[in-house]
XYZ file of N, CA and C in Angstrom:
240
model
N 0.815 -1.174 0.000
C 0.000 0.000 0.000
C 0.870 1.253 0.000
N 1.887 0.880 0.572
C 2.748 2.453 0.605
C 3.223 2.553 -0.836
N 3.573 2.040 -1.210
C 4.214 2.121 -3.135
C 3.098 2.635 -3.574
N 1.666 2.428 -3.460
C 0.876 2.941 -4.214
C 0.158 4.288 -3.883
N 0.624 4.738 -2.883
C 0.652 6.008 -2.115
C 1.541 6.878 -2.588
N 2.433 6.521 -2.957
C 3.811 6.679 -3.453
C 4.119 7.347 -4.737
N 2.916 7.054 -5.553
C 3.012 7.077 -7.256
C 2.758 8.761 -7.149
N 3.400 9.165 -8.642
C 2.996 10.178 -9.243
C 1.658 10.546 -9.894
N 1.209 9.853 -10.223
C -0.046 9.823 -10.554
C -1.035 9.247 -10.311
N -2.293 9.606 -9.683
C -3.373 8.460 -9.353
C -4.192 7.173 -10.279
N -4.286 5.972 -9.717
C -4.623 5.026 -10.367
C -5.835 4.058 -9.474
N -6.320 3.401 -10.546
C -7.510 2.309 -9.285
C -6.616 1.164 -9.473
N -6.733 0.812 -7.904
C -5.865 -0.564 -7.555
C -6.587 -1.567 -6.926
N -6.096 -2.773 -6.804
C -6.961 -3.833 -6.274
C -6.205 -4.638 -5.270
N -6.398 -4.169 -4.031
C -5.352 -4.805 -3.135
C -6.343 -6.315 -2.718
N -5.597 -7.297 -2.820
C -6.496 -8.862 -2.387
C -5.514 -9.642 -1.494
N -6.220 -10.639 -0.985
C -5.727 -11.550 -0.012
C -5.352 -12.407 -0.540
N -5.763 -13.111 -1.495
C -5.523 -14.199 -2.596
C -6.320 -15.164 -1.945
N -7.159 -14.800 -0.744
C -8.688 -16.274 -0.678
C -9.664 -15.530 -1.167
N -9.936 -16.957 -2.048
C -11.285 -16.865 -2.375
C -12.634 -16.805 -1.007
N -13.490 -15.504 -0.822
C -14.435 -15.587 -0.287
C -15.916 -15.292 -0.588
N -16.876 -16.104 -0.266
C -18.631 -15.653 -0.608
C -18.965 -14.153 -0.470
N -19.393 -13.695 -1.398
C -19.899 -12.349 -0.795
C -20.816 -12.708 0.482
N -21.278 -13.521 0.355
C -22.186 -13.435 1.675
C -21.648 -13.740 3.333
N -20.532 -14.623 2.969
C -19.498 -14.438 3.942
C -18.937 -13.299 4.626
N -18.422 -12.650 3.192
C -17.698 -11.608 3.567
C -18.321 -10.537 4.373
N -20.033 -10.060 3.491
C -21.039 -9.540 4.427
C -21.656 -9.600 5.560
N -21.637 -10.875 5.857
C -21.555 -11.231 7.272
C -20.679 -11.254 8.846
N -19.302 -11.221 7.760
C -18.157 -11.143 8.796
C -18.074 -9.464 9.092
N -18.051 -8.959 8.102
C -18.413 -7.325 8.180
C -19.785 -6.921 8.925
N -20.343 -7.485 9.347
C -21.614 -7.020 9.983
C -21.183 -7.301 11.264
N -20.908 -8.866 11.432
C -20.393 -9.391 12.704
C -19.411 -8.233 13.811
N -18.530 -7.824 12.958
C -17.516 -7.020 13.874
C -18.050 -5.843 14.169
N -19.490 -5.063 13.546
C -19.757 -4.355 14.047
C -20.914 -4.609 15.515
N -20.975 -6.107 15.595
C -21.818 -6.292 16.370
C -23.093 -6.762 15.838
N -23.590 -6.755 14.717
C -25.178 -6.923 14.087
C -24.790 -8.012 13.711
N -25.866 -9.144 14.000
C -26.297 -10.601 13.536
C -27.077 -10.538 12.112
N -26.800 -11.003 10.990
C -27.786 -11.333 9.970
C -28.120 -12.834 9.872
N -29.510 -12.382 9.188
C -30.496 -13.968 8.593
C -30.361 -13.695 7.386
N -30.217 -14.553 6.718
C -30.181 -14.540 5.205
C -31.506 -15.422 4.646
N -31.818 -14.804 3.929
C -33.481 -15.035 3.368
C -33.149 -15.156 2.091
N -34.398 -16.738 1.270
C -33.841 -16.646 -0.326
C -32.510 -17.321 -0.451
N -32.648 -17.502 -2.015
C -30.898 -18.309 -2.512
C -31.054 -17.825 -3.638
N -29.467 -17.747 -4.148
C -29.177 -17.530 -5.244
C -29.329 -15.558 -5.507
N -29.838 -15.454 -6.597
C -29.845 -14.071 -6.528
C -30.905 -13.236 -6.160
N -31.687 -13.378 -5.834
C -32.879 -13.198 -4.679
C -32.754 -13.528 -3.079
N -31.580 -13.408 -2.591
C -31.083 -13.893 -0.868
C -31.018 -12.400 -0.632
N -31.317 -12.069 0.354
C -31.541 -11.117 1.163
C -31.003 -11.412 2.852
N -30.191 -10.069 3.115
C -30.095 -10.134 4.544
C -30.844 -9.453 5.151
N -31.101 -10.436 6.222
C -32.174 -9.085 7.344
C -31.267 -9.045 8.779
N -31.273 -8.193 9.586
C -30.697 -8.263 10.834
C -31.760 -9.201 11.806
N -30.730 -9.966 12.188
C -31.606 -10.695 13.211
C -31.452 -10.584 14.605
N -30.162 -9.412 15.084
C -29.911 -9.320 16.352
C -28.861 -8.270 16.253
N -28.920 -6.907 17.099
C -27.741 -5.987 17.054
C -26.996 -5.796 18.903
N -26.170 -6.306 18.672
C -25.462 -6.362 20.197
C -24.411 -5.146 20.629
N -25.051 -4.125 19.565
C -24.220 -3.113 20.430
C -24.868 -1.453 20.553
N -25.391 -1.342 21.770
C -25.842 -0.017 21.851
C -26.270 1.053 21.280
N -25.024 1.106 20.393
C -25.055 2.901 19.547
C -25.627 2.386 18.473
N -26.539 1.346 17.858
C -27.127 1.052 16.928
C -28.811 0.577 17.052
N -29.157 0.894 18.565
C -29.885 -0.030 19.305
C -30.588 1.530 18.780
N -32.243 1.476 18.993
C -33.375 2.565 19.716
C -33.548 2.100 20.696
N -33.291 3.757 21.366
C -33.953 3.877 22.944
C -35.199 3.052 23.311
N -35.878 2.553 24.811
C -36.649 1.910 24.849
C -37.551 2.753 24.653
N -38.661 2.670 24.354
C -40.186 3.611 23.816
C -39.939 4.709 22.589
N -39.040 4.762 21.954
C -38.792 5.300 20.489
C -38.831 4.133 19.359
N -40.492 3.144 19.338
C -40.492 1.669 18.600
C -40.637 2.522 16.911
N -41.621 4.210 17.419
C -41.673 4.905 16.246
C -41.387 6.468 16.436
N -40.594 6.581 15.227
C -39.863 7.590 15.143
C -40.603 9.294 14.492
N -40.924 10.290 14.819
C -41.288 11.293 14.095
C -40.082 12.555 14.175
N -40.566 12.673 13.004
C -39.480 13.836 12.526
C -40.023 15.077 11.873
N -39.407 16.572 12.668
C -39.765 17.986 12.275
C -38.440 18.385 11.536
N -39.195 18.475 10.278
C -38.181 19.298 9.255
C -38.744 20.351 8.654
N -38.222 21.611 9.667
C -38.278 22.835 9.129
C -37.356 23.185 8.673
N -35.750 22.896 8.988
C -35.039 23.345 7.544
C -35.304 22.739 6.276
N -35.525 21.391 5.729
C -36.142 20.923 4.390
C -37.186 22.367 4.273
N -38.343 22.322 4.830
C -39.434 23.247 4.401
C -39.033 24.863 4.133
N -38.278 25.039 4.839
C -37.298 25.942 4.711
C -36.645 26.427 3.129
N -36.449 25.056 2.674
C -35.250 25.350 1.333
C -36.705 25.126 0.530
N -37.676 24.536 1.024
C -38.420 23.911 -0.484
C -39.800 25.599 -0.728
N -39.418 26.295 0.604
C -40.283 27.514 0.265
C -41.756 27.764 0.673
């Protein structure tokens, strides 16, 4: 990565591990470390993730905020 930091001119690069992994793997392990559990719904190209469990706080709603309302007077603001 530093050589390619390095260059005179900017380029798109493809830094890899050389394993082969599932996207759905990979999406999962990336969810995992933030703490969120997924279910995967469907196969093939119709699979869908849904969260099935988030274990960490700053992603959680407060208890009794199940629904959310929102005042946007700056939007109304710009739209006049």
């Amino acid at each position: 990565m530093y050589l390619i930091l390095q260059q005179d001119t900017p380029d798109d690069y493809v830094i890899a591990t050389g394993i082969t992994t599932q996207i759905r793997d990979f999406v999962k392990m990336a969810f995992t470390e933030v703490g969120i559990e997924l279910d995967f719904i469907g196969s093939g190209a119709d699979e869908k993730a849904c969260i099935a469990a988030c274990h960490d706080q700053r992603y959680q709603l407060p208890k009794g905020k199940e629904v959310l309302a929102v005042d946007s007077p700056i939007l109304q603001a710009y739209r006049g």
